[in-house]
Amino acid sequence: MIEIIPVGGYSEIGRNCTLVKWKDESVMVDLGLHMENYIRLTEDEDVPFEIPQSTLIREDAVPDLTAVSDELKTVKAVCISHAHLDHVGAVPFFANKIKAPIHGTKFTIEVLRKLVDDKKKKISSELVSHPENSKFRVSKNLEVEFIHITHSTPHTVLVVVHTPDGCVVYANDFKLDNAPLLGPKPNYEAMKKLKNVKALILDSLYALDPRKTPSESIAREMLRDVLLGTSSDDKTILVTTFSSHIARLKSIIEISKTLKRTPVFIGRSLAKYVDAAKAAGLGDFEKEAEMVRYGSKLEQYFKKTRKTTDKLFVVTGHQGEPKAVLSRIAKGKFFPFNPEDLVVFSCKVIPNEENFVNRSNLESELKNKKSRIFTDIHVSGHACREDHREFIRLINPENVIPTHGDLAMLNAQKELALEMGYEEDKIHILKNFSKIWV
Ligand SMILES: [Zn+2]
């Protein structure tokens, strides 16, 4: 029997962490932050490392590893599925407690190195990077396989934990993009080959959305449509998107070239992911774009660069965060913001009250300045219901464990599995620490 211990991210969105255990050996999959709770604590992603672990745990910003302290000595490997902070962001806080190597793909490990450096802390665990579509032994009885899948950040994998009693597939997060812009299509062949899949742990963020998530190539077309199909001569253009979305950043650079504008990336978070992309062999953005790495250097940059209309600025602050670069530019802090200057939101508002308020304040500010605002120029990195159906059929698990969603989303995933013929007792809506055996 395989034991599945949900540690974080069950019946909540964020701080993903699951233990897959066979006899006295286990693999920890993901160790992430709960972004909303974390940002509330720090008001900023760039948290000083001094925040005590007990505070992070008390405020539900990280998985509560103290509740599974007895299990931690069984952990033979920590395997990270991808580079988003809700999957990797808690590693710097806990790595020294777990005493096991941290495994990930190249981009994920490079992002993790940056996070550790940022916090000026050394971690004793070995960081091991593996190619996508590889298999490696982590203990006498356990093997882990990384299968390439598409998402909104590069080198995302399904983490498959192979045990002598069958395997567990961890698919959190993913989409099925058949025309991706960076890297190949999902490795359907490897998925089909999986045998004796005891359980599938399944991203449910868009389980309520009855469609197939469009490809990232559609997002590129949406951006082209807005940026190439709108008159912008003598106007300043600002685009904001997720810093970790390397494929999207590449599309923006391509479009800048067509517009004969120099792309300028502004902000520490963008610099961090651009550096990780370079180290992971995903391209050298600094050859094609100017970089202003620190907010503190902005004033100086704009003093030197008086003309803004031959550039395309890529900035942080898509959720309207008041301290981020976009909000500060919108207030006219660095250069006069003129009527009909363009602001393109290549993102979606992550739904929580704080973001809604911040975005609404930012958009009012921009409207007062008579900016042209384009919102939702974006497609998601998460699968929807029709992808889930495809995926469950492909993996053919004995048990389905919906995760990464609120109760309504998890129930929608359950409904789908029931519709596909699963018995009720093979679908498990878990709470953190409510372990099961499969
Ligand atoms: Zn993700």
Short mmCIF file of C-alpha atoms and ligand atoms in Angstrom, two decimals:
data_model
loop_
_atom_site.label_atom_id
_atom_site.label_comp_id
_atom_site.label_asym_id
_atom_site.label_seq_id
_atom_site.Cartn_x
_atom_site.Cartn_y
_atom_site.Cartn_z
CA MET A 1 0.00 0.00 0.00
CA ILE A 2 1.10 3.58 -0.66
CA GLU A 3 0.36 6.24 1.93
CA ILE A 4 -0.51 9.73 0.73
CA ILE A 5 -0.14 12.46 3.33
CA PRO A 6 -1.55 15.84 2.32
CA VAL A 7 0.50 18.52 4.07
CA GLY A 8 -0.50 21.73 2.32
CA GLY A 9 -2.74 22.87 -0.52
CA TYR A 10 -5.73 20.65 0.19
CA SER A 11 -9.05 22.51 0.36
CA GLU A 12 -7.09 25.72 -0.13
CA ILE A 13 -5.14 27.32 -2.95
CA GLY A 14 -1.43 27.58 -2.21
CA ARG A 15 1.38 26.19 0.00
CA ASN A 16 1.38 22.95 -1.99
CA CYS A 17 3.05 20.01 -0.28
CA THR A 18 2.34 16.26 -0.36
CA LEU A 19 4.16 13.25 1.05
CA VAL A 20 4.05 9.97 -0.85
CA LYS A 21 5.21 7.19 1.46
CA TRP A 22 5.95 3.49 0.99
CA LYS A 23 6.87 1.56 4.15
CA ASP A 24 9.43 3.79 5.88
CA GLU A 25 10.54 5.83 2.87
CA SER A 26 8.85 8.87 1.44
CA VAL A 27 9.11 11.52 -1.25
CA MET A 28 7.96 15.07 -0.56
CA VAL A 29 6.42 16.66 -3.64
CA ASP A 30 6.45 20.49 -3.70
CA LEU A 31 7.03 22.83 -0.79
CA GLY A 32 5.35 26.12 -1.62
CA LEU A 33 4.07 29.38 -0.19
CA HIS A 34 0.48 30.44 0.30
CA MET A 35 0.92 33.66 -1.65
CA GLU A 36 -2.00 35.61 -0.23
CA ASN A 37 -1.05 34.86 3.39
CA TYR A 38 2.63 35.31 2.70
CA ILE A 39 2.26 38.69 1.00
CA ARG A 40 -0.06 39.85 3.78
CA LEU A 41 2.78 39.11 6.19
CA THR A 42 5.50 40.72 4.19
CA GLU A 43 3.65 43.24 2.00
CA ASP A 44 6.19 42.27 -0.60
CA GLU A 45 7.53 39.13 -2.24
CA ASP A 46 11.04 40.08 -1.23
CA VAL A 47 10.66 38.96 2.32
CA PRO A 48 13.51 39.39 4.76
CA PHE A 49 14.58 35.96 5.91
CA GLU A 50 14.22 36.95 9.56
CA ILE A 51 10.47 36.22 9.67
CA PRO A 52 10.37 33.39 12.19
CA GLN A 53 9.25 30.03 10.93
CA SER A 54 6.65 29.90 13.70
CA THR A 55 5.04 33.10 12.37
CA LEU A 56 4.96 31.77 8.82
CA ILE A 57 3.30 28.58 10.07
CA ARG A 58 0.86 30.35 12.39
CA GLU A 59 -0.30 32.60 9.56
CA ASP A 60 -0.72 29.64 7.17
CA ALA A 61 1.87 31.11 4.79
CA VAL A 62 3.81 27.83 4.51
CA PRO A 63 2.94 24.13 4.96
CA ASP A 64 2.91 23.20 8.62
CA LEU A 65 5.77 20.71 8.67
CA THR A 66 5.72 20.63 12.47
CA ALA A 67 2.50 18.61 12.21
CA VAL A 68 4.38 15.88 10.31
CA SER A 69 7.71 16.17 12.13
CA ASP A 70 7.85 12.40 12.69
CA GLU A 71 7.52 11.82 8.96
CA LEU A 72 10.34 14.17 8.00
CA LYS A 73 13.01 11.61 8.79
CA THR A 74 11.45 9.27 6.22
CA VAL A 75 11.86 11.83 3.41
CA LYS A 76 14.42 10.61 0.88
CA ALA A 77 13.91 13.39 -1.64
CA VAL A 78 12.03 16.65 -2.09
CA CYS A 79 10.82 16.87 -5.71
CA ILE A 80 9.58 20.21 -7.03
CA SER A 81 7.15 20.16 -9.96
CA HIS A 82 7.82 23.69 -11.26
CA ALA A 83 9.16 27.14 -10.47
CA HIS A 84 6.04 28.93 -9.19
CA LEU A 85 6.37 30.20 -5.64
CA ASP A 86 3.29 28.34 -4.40
CA HIS A 87 5.23 25.14 -5.26
CA VAL A 88 8.87 26.01 -4.51
CA GLY A 89 8.80 29.17 -2.37
CA ALA A 90 8.89 27.51 1.08
CA VAL A 91 12.02 25.45 0.32
CA PRO A 92 14.48 28.09 1.63
CA PHE A 93 12.64 28.13 4.97
CA PHE A 94 12.64 24.37 5.54
CA ALA A 95 15.41 22.73 3.52
CA ASN A 96 17.79 22.55 6.47
CA LYS A 97 15.16 20.77 8.56
CA ILE A 98 14.44 18.05 6.01
CA LYS A 99 17.97 16.88 5.24
CA ALA A 100 17.20 15.40 1.84
CA PRO A 101 18.30 16.44 -1.63
CA ILE A 102 16.00 18.82 -3.53
CA HIS A 103 15.26 17.67 -7.07
CA GLY A 104 13.81 19.70 -9.91
CA THR A 105 14.26 20.52 -13.56
CA LYS A 106 16.91 23.01 -14.61
CA PHE A 107 14.78 26.17 -14.60
CA THR A 108 13.13 25.24 -11.29
CA ILE A 109 16.49 24.68 -9.60
CA GLU A 110 17.87 27.95 -11.01
CA VAL A 111 14.86 29.86 -9.65
CA LEU A 112 15.34 28.12 -6.30
CA ARG A 113 19.00 29.19 -6.24
CA LYS A 114 17.87 32.81 -6.75
CA LEU A 115 15.33 32.52 -3.92
CA VAL A 116 17.98 31.18 -1.58
CA ASP A 117 20.48 33.90 -2.60
CA ASP A 118 17.82 36.57 -2.12
CA LYS A 119 17.36 35.51 1.45
CA LYS A 120 21.13 35.51 1.99
CA LYS A 121 20.89 32.10 3.56
CA LYS A 122 22.83 28.96 2.82
CA ILE A 123 20.94 25.70 2.63
CA SER A 124 22.75 22.49 3.30
CA SER A 125 20.59 20.31 1.02
CA GLU A 126 21.99 19.32 -2.32
CA LEU A 127 20.10 20.90 -5.26
CA VAL A 128 19.90 18.39 -8.10
CA SER A 129 18.63 19.27 -11.55
CA HIS A 130 17.29 16.65 -13.94
CA PRO A 131 16.24 16.88 -17.57
CA GLU A 132 12.54 16.62 -18.27
CA ASN A 133 11.49 13.06 -19.13
CA SER A 134 14.03 11.41 -16.87
CA LYS A 135 13.83 8.85 -14.12
CA PHE A 136 16.04 8.65 -11.04
CA ARG A 137 16.27 6.47 -7.96
CA VAL A 138 15.91 8.29 -4.64
CA SER A 139 16.07 5.33 -2.24
CA LYS A 140 16.19 1.56 -2.18
CA ASN A 141 12.53 1.24 -3.10
CA LEU A 142 11.50 4.55 -4.61
CA GLU A 143 12.09 5.98 -8.06
CA VAL A 144 10.89 9.34 -9.34
CA GLU A 145 10.05 10.16 -12.94
CA PHE A 146 9.75 13.69 -14.33
CA ILE A 147 7.40 13.80 -17.34
CA HIS A 148 7.31 16.98 -19.41
CA ILE A 149 4.02 18.86 -19.32
CA THR A 150 3.00 22.39 -20.35
CA HIS A 151 2.18 25.22 -17.93
CA SER A 152 2.83 28.98 -17.66
CA THR A 153 6.46 28.59 -16.62
CA PRO A 154 9.16 26.50 -18.33
CA HIS A 155 10.38 23.01 -17.46
CA THR A 156 7.19 22.02 -15.63
CA VAL A 157 6.84 18.29 -14.97
CA LEU A 158 4.42 15.70 -13.74
CA VAL A 159 6.13 14.09 -10.76
CA VAL A 160 5.58 10.34 -10.79
CA VAL A 161 6.60 8.45 -7.64
CA HIS A 162 7.20 4.78 -8.45
CA THR A 163 6.96 2.28 -5.58
CA PRO A 164 6.97 -1.53 -5.51
CA ASP A 165 3.14 -1.32 -5.19
CA GLY A 166 2.50 0.97 -8.16
CA CYS A 167 2.89 4.68 -8.78
CA VAL A 168 1.36 8.02 -7.81
CA VAL A 169 1.10 10.78 -10.44
CA TYR A 170 1.27 14.36 -9.19
CA ALA A 171 -0.19 16.78 -11.77
CA ASN A 172 -0.19 20.15 -10.05
CA ASP A 173 -0.12 22.49 -12.08
CA PHE A 174 -0.50 21.87 -15.82
CA LYS A 175 -2.35 22.54 -19.05
CA LEU A 176 -2.51 20.48 -22.23
CA ASP A 177 -1.01 22.90 -24.76
CA ASN A 178 -0.61 21.33 -28.18
CA ALA A 179 0.98 24.42 -29.75
CA PRO A 180 3.28 25.69 -26.98
CA LEU A 181 5.70 28.53 -27.69
CA LEU A 182 8.54 27.30 -25.49
CA GLY A 183 9.45 23.62 -25.41
CA PRO A 184 7.52 20.69 -26.84
CA LYS A 185 3.95 19.47 -26.38
CA PRO A 186 3.17 17.41 -23.27
CA ASN A 187 4.83 14.00 -23.37
CA TYR A 188 1.65 12.00 -24.01
CA GLU A 189 3.63 8.87 -24.89
CA ALA A 190 5.27 8.70 -21.46
CA MET A 191 1.88 9.27 -19.81
CA LYS A 192 0.29 6.44 -21.80
CA LYS A 193 3.09 4.11 -20.75
CA LEU A 194 2.43 4.53 -17.02
CA LYS A 195 1.13 1.29 -15.51
CA ASN A 196 -0.53 0.56 -12.20
CA VAL A 197 -1.27 4.19 -11.37
CA LYS A 198 -2.68 3.96 -7.85
CA ALA A 199 -3.58 7.64 -7.56
CA LEU A 200 -3.64 10.86 -9.53
CA ILE A 201 -3.27 14.11 -7.59
CA LEU A 202 -4.95 16.60 -9.88
CA ASP A 203 -4.89 20.42 -10.25
CA SER A 204 -8.53 21.58 -10.00
CA LEU A 205 -8.25 25.37 -10.28
CA TYR A 206 -10.46 25.53 -13.37
CA ALA A 207 -12.55 22.40 -12.79
CA LEU A 208 -15.65 24.62 -12.86
CA ASP A 209 -14.80 25.97 -16.31
CA PRO A 210 -16.41 23.71 -18.95
CA ARG A 211 -13.98 24.13 -21.82
CA LYS A 212 -10.46 23.40 -23.02
CA THR A 213 -7.80 25.94 -22.02
CA PRO A 214 -6.47 27.66 -25.16
CA SER A 215 -2.83 27.36 -26.15
CA GLU A 216 -0.17 29.95 -25.28
CA SER A 217 0.04 30.64 -29.03
CA ILE A 218 -3.44 32.20 -28.70
CA ALA A 219 -2.10 34.56 -26.02
CA ARG A 220 0.62 35.63 -28.46
CA GLU A 221 -2.05 36.37 -31.09
CA MET A 222 -4.04 38.40 -28.54
CA LEU A 223 -0.94 40.44 -27.74
CA ARG A 224 -0.16 40.95 -31.44
CA ASP A 225 -3.72 42.02 -32.06
CA VAL A 226 -3.55 44.69 -29.36
CA LEU A 227 0.02 45.89 -29.86
CA LEU A 228 0.27 45.71 -33.65
CA GLY A 229 -3.37 46.53 -34.40
CA THR A 230 -3.57 49.71 -32.32
CA SER A 231 -2.03 53.04 -33.27
CA SER A 232 0.77 53.76 -30.83
CA ASP A 233 3.05 56.21 -32.67
CA ASP A 234 4.48 58.74 -30.22
CA LYS A 235 2.86 56.90 -27.34
CA THR A 236 4.44 55.16 -24.39
CA ILE A 237 3.63 51.44 -24.13
CA LEU A 238 3.65 49.54 -20.86
CA VAL A 239 3.00 45.80 -20.69
CA THR A 240 2.69 43.92 -17.44
CA THR A 241 2.67 40.16 -16.98
CA PHE A 242 3.82 37.34 -14.69
CA SER A 243 7.62 37.50 -14.24
CA SER A 244 7.98 33.72 -14.37
CA HIS A 245 6.10 33.43 -17.70
CA ILE A 246 9.16 33.14 -19.93
CA ALA A 247 7.18 32.19 -23.07
CA ARG A 248 5.04 35.33 -22.69
CA LEU A 249 8.12 37.51 -22.18
CA LYS A 250 9.60 36.05 -25.39
CA SER A 251 6.41 36.93 -27.30
CA ILE A 252 6.56 40.49 -25.97
CA ILE A 253 10.19 40.84 -27.13
CA GLU A 254 9.25 39.56 -30.61
CA ILE A 255 6.40 42.06 -30.89
CA SER A 256 8.67 44.91 -29.69
CA LYS A 257 11.00 44.09 -32.57
CA THR A 258 8.14 44.28 -35.07
CA LEU A 259 7.21 47.66 -33.57
CA LYS A 260 10.86 48.70 -33.82
CA ARG A 261 10.88 49.50 -30.12
CA THR A 262 13.52 48.44 -27.59
CA PRO A 263 12.02 46.24 -24.88
CA VAL A 264 12.94 47.40 -21.37
CA PHE A 265 12.39 45.00 -18.45
CA ILE A 266 11.92 46.77 -15.15
CA GLY A 267 11.88 45.26 -11.68
CA ARG A 268 13.70 42.87 -9.45
CA SER A 269 11.30 39.99 -9.90
CA LEU A 270 11.61 40.11 -13.71
CA ALA A 271 15.40 40.21 -13.40
CA LYS A 272 15.35 37.15 -11.17
CA TYR A 273 13.44 34.98 -13.65
CA VAL A 274 15.34 36.33 -16.67
CA ASP A 275 18.61 35.35 -14.96
CA ALA A 276 17.22 31.89 -14.14
CA ALA A 277 16.11 31.46 -17.77
CA LYS A 278 19.60 32.29 -18.98
CA ALA A 279 21.23 29.89 -16.52
CA ALA A 280 18.78 27.16 -17.61
CA GLY A 281 19.64 27.67 -21.28
CA LEU A 282 16.28 29.18 -22.21
CA GLY A 283 17.71 32.28 -23.85
CA ASP A 284 19.62 35.43 -23.01
CA PHE A 285 17.03 38.19 -22.72
CA GLU A 286 19.65 40.78 -21.87
CA LYS A 287 20.95 40.53 -25.43
CA GLU A 288 17.58 41.70 -26.70
CA ALA A 289 16.16 43.83 -23.92
CA GLU A 290 17.43 46.55 -21.63
CA MET A 291 17.17 45.67 -17.96
CA VAL A 292 16.56 47.97 -15.04
CA ARG A 293 16.98 45.52 -12.22
CA TYR A 294 16.16 47.62 -9.20
CA GLY A 295 13.31 50.03 -8.52
CA SER A 296 15.85 52.28 -6.82
CA LYS A 297 17.64 52.77 -10.15
CA LEU A 298 14.49 53.86 -11.98
CA GLU A 299 14.72 57.56 -11.31
CA GLN A 300 18.27 57.58 -12.60
CA TYR A 301 17.25 55.54 -15.68
CA PHE A 302 14.43 57.89 -16.64
CA LYS A 303 16.62 60.97 -16.10
CA LYS A 304 18.98 59.55 -18.69
CA THR A 305 16.27 58.21 -20.97
CA ARG A 306 14.03 61.12 -21.73
CA LYS A 307 12.34 59.56 -24.75
CA THR A 308 9.95 56.73 -23.82
CA THR A 309 8.08 56.36 -27.11
CA ASP A 310 10.73 54.26 -28.86
CA LYS A 311 10.61 51.65 -26.11
CA LEU A 312 8.24 49.02 -24.84
CA PHE A 313 8.34 48.76 -21.07
CA VAL A 314 7.69 45.43 -19.39
CA VAL A 315 6.94 46.07 -15.74
CA THR A 316 5.93 44.28 -12.57
CA GLY A 317 2.73 45.07 -10.70
CA HIS A 318 -0.02 43.39 -12.76
CA GLN A 319 -2.20 42.87 -9.70
CA GLY A 320 -2.07 46.61 -8.97
CA GLU A 321 0.30 46.23 -6.01
CA PRO A 322 0.72 49.84 -4.80
CA LYS A 323 4.50 49.60 -4.33
CA ALA A 324 5.19 47.90 -7.66
CA VAL A 325 6.69 49.65 -10.65
CA LEU A 326 3.47 49.94 -12.66
CA SER A 327 1.55 51.72 -9.88
CA ARG A 328 4.44 54.11 -9.33
CA ILE A 329 4.73 54.88 -13.06
CA ALA A 330 0.95 55.38 -13.25
CA LYS A 331 1.23 58.05 -10.57
CA GLY A 332 3.57 59.91 -12.95
CA LYS A 333 6.51 59.39 -10.62
CA PHE A 334 9.16 58.94 -13.32
CA PHE A 335 7.92 60.58 -16.49
CA PRO A 336 4.73 62.35 -17.55
CA PHE A 337 2.09 59.84 -18.47
CA ASN A 338 0.25 61.26 -21.48
CA PRO A 339 -3.32 60.73 -22.71
CA GLU A 340 -3.65 57.64 -24.93
CA ASP A 341 -0.45 56.03 -23.68
CA LEU A 342 -1.04 52.27 -23.67
CA VAL A 343 -1.16 49.94 -20.68
CA VAL A 344 -1.56 46.25 -21.51
CA PHE A 345 -2.39 43.79 -18.75
CA SER A 346 -1.20 40.41 -20.08
CA CYS A 347 -2.55 38.64 -17.03
CA LYS A 348 -5.69 37.99 -15.09
CA VAL A 349 -6.61 39.32 -11.69
CA ILE A 350 -5.91 36.57 -9.18
CA PRO A 351 -9.24 36.64 -7.39
CA ASN A 352 -8.96 37.93 -3.86
CA GLU A 353 -10.32 41.06 -2.28
CA GLU A 354 -7.01 42.84 -1.94
CA ASN A 355 -6.15 42.38 -5.62
CA PHE A 356 -9.58 43.59 -6.74
CA VAL A 357 -9.17 46.78 -4.68
CA ASN A 358 -5.59 47.38 -5.83
CA ARG A 359 -6.41 46.79 -9.50
CA SER A 360 -9.45 49.01 -9.34
CA ASN A 361 -7.38 51.82 -7.77
CA LEU A 362 -4.68 51.45 -10.40
CA GLU A 363 -7.17 51.41 -13.28
CA SER A 364 -8.90 54.56 -11.91
CA GLU A 365 -5.54 56.28 -11.76
CA LEU A 366 -4.85 55.29 -15.37
CA LYS A 367 -8.32 56.36 -16.51
CA ASN A 368 -7.80 59.77 -14.90
CA LYS A 369 -4.71 60.11 -17.03
CA LYS A 370 -6.78 59.09 -20.10
CA SER A 371 -4.64 56.01 -20.76
CA ARG A 372 -5.77 53.30 -23.14
CA ILE A 373 -6.15 50.20 -21.00
CA PHE A 374 -6.25 46.64 -22.35
CA THR A 375 -7.06 43.97 -19.78
CA ASP A 376 -7.09 40.14 -19.80
CA ILE A 377 -4.74 39.79 -22.78
CA HIS A 378 -4.01 36.37 -21.41
CA VAL A 379 -4.70 32.66 -21.46
CA SER A 380 -4.31 30.54 -18.39
CA GLY A 381 -1.62 28.00 -17.57
CA HIS A 382 -4.18 25.74 -15.91
CA ALA A 383 -6.24 22.98 -17.47
CA CYS A 384 -10.05 23.30 -17.65
CA ARG A 385 -12.72 20.60 -17.33
CA GLU A 386 -12.34 19.17 -20.85
CA ASP A 387 -8.58 18.89 -20.40
CA HIS A 388 -9.14 17.16 -17.07
CA ARG A 389 -11.38 14.61 -18.77
CA GLU A 390 -8.70 13.95 -21.41
CA PHE A 391 -6.01 13.71 -18.79
CA ILE A 392 -7.83 11.34 -16.43
CA ARG A 393 -8.53 9.05 -19.40
CA LEU A 394 -4.87 9.15 -20.42
CA ILE A 395 -3.44 8.44 -16.95
CA ASN A 396 -6.20 6.00 -16.01
CA PRO A 397 -5.64 6.11 -12.24
CA GLU A 398 -7.36 3.86 -9.69
CA ASN A 399 -7.99 6.82 -7.39
CA VAL A 400 -8.49 10.52 -8.11
CA ILE A 401 -7.40 13.14 -5.58
CA PRO A 402 -8.48 16.64 -6.59
CA THR A 403 -6.23 19.40 -5.22
CA HIS A 404 -5.35 23.09 -5.82
CA GLY A 405 -8.86 24.46 -5.47
CA ASP A 406 -11.55 25.61 -3.07
CA LEU A 407 -14.27 23.16 -2.09
CA ALA A 408 -16.49 24.07 -5.07
CA MET A 409 -13.63 23.42 -7.50
CA LEU A 410 -12.69 20.13 -5.83
CA ASN A 411 -16.33 19.03 -5.93
CA ALA A 412 -16.53 19.90 -9.63
CA GLN A 413 -13.52 17.66 -10.21
CA LYS A 414 -15.25 14.93 -8.25
CA GLU A 415 -18.41 15.35 -10.38
CA LEU A 416 -16.34 14.86 -13.52
CA ALA A 417 -14.70 11.69 -12.18
CA LEU A 418 -18.15 10.34 -11.20
CA GLU A 419 -19.42 11.17 -14.69
CA MET A 420 -16.47 9.23 -16.12
CA GLY A 421 -17.48 6.14 -14.15
CA TYR A 422 -15.39 6.34 -11.00
CA GLU A 423 -16.99 4.98 -7.83
CA GLU A 424 -17.46 7.50 -5.05
CA ASP A 425 -14.94 5.70 -2.79
CA LYS A 426 -12.19 6.12 -5.41
CA ILE A 427 -12.41 9.93 -5.38
CA HIS A 428 -10.88 11.59 -2.34
CA ILE A 429 -11.38 15.19 -1.30
CA LEU A 430 -8.72 15.53 1.35
CA LYS A 431 -7.97 18.06 4.02
CA ASN A 432 -4.40 18.79 5.10
CA PHE A 433 -3.11 15.85 7.20
CA SER A 434 -6.07 13.55 6.44
CA LYS A 435 -3.88 10.78 5.04
CA ILE A 436 -5.10 7.87 2.93
CA TRP A 437 -3.72 4.55 1.69
CA VAL A 438 -4.10 3.54 -1.93
ZN ZN B 1 2.00 26.89 -11.37
#
